[in-house]
XYZ file of N, CA, C and O in Angstrom:
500
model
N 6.364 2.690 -19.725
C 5.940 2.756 -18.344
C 7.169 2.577 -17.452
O 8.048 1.787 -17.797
N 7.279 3.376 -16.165
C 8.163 2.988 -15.493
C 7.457 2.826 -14.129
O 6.361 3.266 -13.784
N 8.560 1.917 -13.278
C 7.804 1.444 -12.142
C 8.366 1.460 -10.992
O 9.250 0.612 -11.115
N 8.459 2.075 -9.445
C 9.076 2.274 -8.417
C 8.434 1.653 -7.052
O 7.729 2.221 -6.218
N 8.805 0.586 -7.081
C 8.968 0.070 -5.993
C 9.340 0.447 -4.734
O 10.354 1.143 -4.686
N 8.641 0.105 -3.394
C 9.270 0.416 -1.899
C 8.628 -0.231 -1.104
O 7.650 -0.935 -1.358
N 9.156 -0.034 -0.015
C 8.142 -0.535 0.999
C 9.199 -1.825 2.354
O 8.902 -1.984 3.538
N 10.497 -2.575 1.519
C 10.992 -3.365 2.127
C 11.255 -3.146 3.351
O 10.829 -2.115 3.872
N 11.938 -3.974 4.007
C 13.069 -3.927 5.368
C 12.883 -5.053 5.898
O 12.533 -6.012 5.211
N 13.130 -5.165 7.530
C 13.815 -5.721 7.932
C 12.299 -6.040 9.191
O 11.745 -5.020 9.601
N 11.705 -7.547 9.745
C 10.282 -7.445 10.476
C 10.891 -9.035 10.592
O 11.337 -9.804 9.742
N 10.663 -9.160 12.251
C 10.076 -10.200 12.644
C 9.243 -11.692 12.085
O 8.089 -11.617 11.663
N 9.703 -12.507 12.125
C 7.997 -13.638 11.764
C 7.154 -13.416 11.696
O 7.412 -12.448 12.411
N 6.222 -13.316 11.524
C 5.090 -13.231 11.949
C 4.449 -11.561 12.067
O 3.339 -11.181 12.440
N 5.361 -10.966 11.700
C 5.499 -9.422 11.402
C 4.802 -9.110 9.960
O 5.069 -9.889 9.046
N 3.862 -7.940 9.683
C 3.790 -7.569 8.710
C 4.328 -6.423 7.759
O 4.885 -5.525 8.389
N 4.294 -6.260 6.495
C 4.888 -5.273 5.363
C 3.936 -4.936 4.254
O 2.995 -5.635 3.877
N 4.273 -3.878 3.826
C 3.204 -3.190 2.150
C 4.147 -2.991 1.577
O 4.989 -2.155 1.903
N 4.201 -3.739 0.581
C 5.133 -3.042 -0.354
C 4.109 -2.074 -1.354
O 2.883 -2.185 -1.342
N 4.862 -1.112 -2.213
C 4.222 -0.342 -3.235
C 4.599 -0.384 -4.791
O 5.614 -1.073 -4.891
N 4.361 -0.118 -5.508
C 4.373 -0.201 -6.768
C 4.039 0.702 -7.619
O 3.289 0.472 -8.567
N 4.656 2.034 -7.323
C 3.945 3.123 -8.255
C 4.400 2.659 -9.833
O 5.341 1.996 -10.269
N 3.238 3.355 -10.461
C 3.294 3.463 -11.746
C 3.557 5.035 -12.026
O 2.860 5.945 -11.576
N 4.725 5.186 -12.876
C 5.285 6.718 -13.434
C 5.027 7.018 -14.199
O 5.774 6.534 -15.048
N 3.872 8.018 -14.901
C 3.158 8.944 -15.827
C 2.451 8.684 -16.801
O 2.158 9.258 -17.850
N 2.038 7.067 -15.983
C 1.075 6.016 -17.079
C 0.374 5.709 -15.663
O 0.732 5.834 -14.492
N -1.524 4.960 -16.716
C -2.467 4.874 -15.617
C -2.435 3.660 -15.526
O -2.462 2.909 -16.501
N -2.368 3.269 -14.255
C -2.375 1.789 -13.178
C -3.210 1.073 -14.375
O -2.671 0.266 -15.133
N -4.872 1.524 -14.494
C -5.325 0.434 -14.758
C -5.133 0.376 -16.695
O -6.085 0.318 -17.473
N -4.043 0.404 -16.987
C -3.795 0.446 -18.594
C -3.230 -1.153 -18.144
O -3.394 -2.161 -18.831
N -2.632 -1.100 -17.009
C -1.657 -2.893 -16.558
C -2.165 -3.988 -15.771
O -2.849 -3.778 -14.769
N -1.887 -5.072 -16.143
C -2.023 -6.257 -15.791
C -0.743 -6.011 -14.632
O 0.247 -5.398 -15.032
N -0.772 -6.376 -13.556
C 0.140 -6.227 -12.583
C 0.542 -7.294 -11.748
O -0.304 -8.004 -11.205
N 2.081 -7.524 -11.552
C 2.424 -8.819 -10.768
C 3.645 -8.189 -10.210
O 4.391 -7.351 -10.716
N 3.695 -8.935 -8.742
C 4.394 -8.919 -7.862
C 5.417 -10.344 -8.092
O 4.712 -11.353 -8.120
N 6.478 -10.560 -8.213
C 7.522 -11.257 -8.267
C 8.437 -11.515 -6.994
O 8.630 -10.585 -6.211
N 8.855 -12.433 -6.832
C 10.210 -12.523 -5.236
C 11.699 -13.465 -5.564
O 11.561 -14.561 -6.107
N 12.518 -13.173 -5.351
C 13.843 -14.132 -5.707
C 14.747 -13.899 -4.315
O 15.311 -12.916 -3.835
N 14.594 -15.342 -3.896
C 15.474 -15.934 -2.670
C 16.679 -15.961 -3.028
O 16.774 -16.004 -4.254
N 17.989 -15.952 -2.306
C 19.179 -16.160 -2.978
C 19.183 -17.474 -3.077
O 18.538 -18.155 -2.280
N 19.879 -17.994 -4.024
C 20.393 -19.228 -4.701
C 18.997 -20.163 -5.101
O 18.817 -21.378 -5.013
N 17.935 -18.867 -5.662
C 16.368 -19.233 -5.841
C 16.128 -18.728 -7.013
O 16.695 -17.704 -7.394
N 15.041 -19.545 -7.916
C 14.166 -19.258 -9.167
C 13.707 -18.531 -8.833
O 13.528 -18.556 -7.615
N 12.997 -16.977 -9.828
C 12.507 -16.276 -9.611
C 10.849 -16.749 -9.362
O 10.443 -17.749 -9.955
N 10.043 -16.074 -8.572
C 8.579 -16.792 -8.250
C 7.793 -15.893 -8.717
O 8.449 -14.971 -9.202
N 6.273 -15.685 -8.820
C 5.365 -15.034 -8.851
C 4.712 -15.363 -7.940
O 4.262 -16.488 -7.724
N 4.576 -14.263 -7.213
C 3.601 -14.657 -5.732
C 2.610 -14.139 -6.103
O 1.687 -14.770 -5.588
N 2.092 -13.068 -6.914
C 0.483 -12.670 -7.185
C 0.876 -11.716 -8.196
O 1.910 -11.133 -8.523
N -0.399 -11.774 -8.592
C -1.090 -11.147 -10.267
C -2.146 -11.011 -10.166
O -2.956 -11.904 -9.919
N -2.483 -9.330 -10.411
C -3.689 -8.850 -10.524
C -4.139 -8.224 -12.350
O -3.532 -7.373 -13.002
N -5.315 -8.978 -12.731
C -5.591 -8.821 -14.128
C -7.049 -7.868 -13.911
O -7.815 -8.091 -12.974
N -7.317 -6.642 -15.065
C -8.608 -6.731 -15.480
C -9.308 -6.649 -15.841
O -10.174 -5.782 -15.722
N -9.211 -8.031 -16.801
C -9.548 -8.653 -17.255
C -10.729 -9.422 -17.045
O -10.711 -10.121 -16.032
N -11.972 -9.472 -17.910
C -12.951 -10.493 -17.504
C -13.226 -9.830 -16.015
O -12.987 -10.398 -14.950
N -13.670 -8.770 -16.141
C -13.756 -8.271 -14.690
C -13.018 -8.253 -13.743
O -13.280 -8.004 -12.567
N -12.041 -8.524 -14.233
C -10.748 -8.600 -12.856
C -10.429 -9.807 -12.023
O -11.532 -10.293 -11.776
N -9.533 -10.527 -11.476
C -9.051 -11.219 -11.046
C -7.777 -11.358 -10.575
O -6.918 -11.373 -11.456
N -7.264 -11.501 -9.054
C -6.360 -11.628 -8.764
C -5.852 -13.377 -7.718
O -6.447 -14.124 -6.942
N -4.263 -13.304 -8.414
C -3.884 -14.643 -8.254
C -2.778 -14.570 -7.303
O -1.833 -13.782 -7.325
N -3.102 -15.795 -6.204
C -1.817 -15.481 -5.226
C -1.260 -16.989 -5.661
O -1.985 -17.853 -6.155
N 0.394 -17.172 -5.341
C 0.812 -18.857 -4.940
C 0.369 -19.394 -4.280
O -0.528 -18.970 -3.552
N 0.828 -20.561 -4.268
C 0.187 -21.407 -3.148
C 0.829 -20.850 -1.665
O 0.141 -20.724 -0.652
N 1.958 -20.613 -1.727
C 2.943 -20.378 -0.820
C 2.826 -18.955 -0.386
O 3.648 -18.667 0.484
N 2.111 -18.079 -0.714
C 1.674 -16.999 0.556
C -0.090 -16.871 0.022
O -0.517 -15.744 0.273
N -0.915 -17.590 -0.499
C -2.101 -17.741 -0.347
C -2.868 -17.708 1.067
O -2.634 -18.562 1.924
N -3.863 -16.598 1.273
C -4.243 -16.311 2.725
C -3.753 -15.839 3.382
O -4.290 -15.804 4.490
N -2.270 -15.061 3.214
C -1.367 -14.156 4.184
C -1.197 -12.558 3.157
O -1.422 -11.383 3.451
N -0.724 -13.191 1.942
C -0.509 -11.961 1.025
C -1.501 -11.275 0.373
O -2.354 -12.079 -0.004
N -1.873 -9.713 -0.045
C -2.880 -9.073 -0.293
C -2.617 -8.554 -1.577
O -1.574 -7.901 -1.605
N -3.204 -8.628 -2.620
C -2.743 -7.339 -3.723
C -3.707 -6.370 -4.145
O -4.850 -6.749 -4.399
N -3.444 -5.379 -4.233
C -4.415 -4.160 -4.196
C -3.834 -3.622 -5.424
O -2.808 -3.850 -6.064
N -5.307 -2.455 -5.597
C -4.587 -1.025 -6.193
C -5.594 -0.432 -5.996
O -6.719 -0.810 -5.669
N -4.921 1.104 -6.325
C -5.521 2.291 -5.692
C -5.269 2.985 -7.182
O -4.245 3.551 -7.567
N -6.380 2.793 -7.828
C -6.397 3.350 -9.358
C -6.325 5.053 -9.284
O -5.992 5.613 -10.328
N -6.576 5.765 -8.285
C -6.537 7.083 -8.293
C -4.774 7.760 -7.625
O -4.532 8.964 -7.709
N -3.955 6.973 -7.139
C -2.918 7.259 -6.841
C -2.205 6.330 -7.700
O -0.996 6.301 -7.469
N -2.659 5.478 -8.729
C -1.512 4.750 -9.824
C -0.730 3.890 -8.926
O 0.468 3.916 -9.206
N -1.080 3.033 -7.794
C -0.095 2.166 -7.505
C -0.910 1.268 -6.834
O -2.078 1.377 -6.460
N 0.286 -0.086 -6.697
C -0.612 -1.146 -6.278
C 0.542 -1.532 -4.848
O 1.567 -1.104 -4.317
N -0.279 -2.423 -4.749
C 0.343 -2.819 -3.004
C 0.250 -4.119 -2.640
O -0.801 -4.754 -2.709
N 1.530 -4.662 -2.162
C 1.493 -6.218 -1.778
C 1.458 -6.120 -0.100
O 2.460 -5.681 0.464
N 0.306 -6.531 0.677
C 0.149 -6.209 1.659
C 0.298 -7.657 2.579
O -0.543 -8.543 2.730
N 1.546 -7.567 3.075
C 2.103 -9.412 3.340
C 1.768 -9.394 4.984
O 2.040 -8.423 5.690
N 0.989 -10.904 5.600
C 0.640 -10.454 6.970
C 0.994 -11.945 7.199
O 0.872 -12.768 6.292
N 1.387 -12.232 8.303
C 2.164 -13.799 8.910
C 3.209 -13.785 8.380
O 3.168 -14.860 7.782
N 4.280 -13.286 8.114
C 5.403 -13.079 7.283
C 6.434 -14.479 8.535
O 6.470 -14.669 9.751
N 7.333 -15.363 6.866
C 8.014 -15.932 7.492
C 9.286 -15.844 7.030
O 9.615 -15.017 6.180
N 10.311 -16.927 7.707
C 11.540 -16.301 7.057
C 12.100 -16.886 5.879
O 13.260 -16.642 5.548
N 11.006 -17.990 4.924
C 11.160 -18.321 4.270
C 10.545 -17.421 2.749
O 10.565 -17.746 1.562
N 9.980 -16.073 3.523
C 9.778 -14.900 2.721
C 10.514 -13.635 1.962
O 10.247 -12.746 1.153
N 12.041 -14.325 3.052
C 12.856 -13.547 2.671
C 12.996 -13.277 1.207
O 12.869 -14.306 0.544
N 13.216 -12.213 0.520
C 13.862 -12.041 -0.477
C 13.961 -10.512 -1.314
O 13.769 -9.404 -0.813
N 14.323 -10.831 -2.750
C 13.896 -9.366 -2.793
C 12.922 -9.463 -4.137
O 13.091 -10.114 -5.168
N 11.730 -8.483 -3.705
C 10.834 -8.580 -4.109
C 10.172 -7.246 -5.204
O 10.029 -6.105 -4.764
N 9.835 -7.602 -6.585
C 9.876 -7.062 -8.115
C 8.795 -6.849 -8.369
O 8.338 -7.779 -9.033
N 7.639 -5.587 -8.075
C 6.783 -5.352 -9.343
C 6.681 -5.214 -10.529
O 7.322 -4.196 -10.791
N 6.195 -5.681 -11.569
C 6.152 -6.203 -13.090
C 4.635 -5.906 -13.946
O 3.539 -6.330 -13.578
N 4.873 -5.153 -15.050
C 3.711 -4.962 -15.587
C 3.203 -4.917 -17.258
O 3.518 -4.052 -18.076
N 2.654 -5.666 -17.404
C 2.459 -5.599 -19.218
C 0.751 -5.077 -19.522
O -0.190 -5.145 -18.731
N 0.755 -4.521 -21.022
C -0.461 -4.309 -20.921
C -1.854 -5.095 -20.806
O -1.988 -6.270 -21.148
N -3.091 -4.120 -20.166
C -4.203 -4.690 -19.219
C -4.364 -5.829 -20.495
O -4.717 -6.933 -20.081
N -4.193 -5.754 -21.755
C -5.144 -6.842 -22.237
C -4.745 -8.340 -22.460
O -5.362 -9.213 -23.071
N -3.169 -8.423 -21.593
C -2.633 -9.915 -21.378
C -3.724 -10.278 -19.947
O -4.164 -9.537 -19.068
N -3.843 -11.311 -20.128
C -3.825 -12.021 -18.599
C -3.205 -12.619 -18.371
O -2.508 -13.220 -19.188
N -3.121 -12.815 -16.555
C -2.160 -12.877 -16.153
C -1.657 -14.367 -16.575
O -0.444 -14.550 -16.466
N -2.310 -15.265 -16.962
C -1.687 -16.687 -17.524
C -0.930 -16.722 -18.623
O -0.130 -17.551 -19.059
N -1.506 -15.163 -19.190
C -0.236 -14.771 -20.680
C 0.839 -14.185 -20.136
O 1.774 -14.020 -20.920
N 1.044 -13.697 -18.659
C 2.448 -12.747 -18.544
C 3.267 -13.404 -18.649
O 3.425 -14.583 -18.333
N 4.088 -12.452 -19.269
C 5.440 -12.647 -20.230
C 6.420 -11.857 -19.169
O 6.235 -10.758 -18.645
N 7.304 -12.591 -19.049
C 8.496 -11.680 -18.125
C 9.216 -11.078 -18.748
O 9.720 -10.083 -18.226
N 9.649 -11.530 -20.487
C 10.213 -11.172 -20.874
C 9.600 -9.777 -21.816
O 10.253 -8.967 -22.474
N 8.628 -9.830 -21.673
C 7.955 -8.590 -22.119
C 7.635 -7.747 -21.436
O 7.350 -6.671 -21.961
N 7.544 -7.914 -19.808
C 7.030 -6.715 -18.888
C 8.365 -6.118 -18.846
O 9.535 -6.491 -18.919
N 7.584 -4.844 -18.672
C 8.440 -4.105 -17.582
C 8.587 -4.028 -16.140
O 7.567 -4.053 -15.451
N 9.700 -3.940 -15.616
C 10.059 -4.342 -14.149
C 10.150 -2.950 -13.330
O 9.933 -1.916 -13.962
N 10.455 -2.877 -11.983
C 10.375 -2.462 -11.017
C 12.066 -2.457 -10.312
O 12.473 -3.618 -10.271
N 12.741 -1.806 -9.958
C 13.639 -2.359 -9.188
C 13.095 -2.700 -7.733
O 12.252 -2.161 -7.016
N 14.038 -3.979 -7.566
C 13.598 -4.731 -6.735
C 13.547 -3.694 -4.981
O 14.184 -2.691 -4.656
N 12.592 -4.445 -4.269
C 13.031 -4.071 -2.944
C 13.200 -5.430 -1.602
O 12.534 -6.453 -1.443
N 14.297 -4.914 -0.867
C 14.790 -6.156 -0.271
C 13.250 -6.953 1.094
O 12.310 -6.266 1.493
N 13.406 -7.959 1.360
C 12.201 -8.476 2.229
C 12.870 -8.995 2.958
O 13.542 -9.875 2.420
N 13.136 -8.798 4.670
C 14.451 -9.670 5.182
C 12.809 -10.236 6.651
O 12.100 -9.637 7.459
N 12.985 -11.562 6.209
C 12.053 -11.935 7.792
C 12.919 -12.848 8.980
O 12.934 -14.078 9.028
N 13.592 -11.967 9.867
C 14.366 -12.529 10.888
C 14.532 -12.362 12.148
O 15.198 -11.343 12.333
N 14.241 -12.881 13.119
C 14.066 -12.389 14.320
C 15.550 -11.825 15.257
O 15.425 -11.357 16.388
């Protein structure tokens, strides 16, 4: 599977962004799907994971819980991190990641997905 990321730039506080996540010549829902973020001089995070699994379930952090959205659009193969109250502690650059549908997401393995190149998230007024 390969995976193409977009969507970054450059927004205000309190400004919103979509990032995207196509999936390349494999079907969306074959993956368990997670959105990833790395601040500079920062651990890499998982801000949300969409499994489905057990009927599906998606998981945000605590730390953009109620602002961040994750979608997919199983007929165009991509998913979407749809970020709204954006702060500037959001900055970073931000990695779609995907292993197959039958991990959940409490099994994703980083070292087993496949990644996304990153796209940058700059929140600054």
């Amino acid at each position: 599977v390969q995976l193409q990321a977009s969507g970054g730039g450059l927004v205000q506080p309190g400004g919103s962004l979509r990032l995207s996540c196509a999936v390349l010549k494999f079907v969306l829902d074959d993956y368990t799907i997670a959105w990833f973020r790395q601040a500079p001089g920062k651990e890499r995070e998982r801000v949300s994971c969409s499994t489905l699994v057990a009927g599906g379930e998606t998981y945000y952090s605590n730390s953009v819980k109620g602002r961040f959205t994750l979608s997919r659009d199983s007929a165009q193969h991509t998913a979407y991190l749809q970020m709204n109250g954006l702060k500037p502690e959001d900055t970073a650059v931000y990695y779609c990641a995907a292993i197959p549908r039958y991990y959940h997401c409490s099994e994703f393995s980083e070292d087993k997905a496949t990644w996304g190149r990153g796209t940058l998230v700059t929140v600054s007024s």
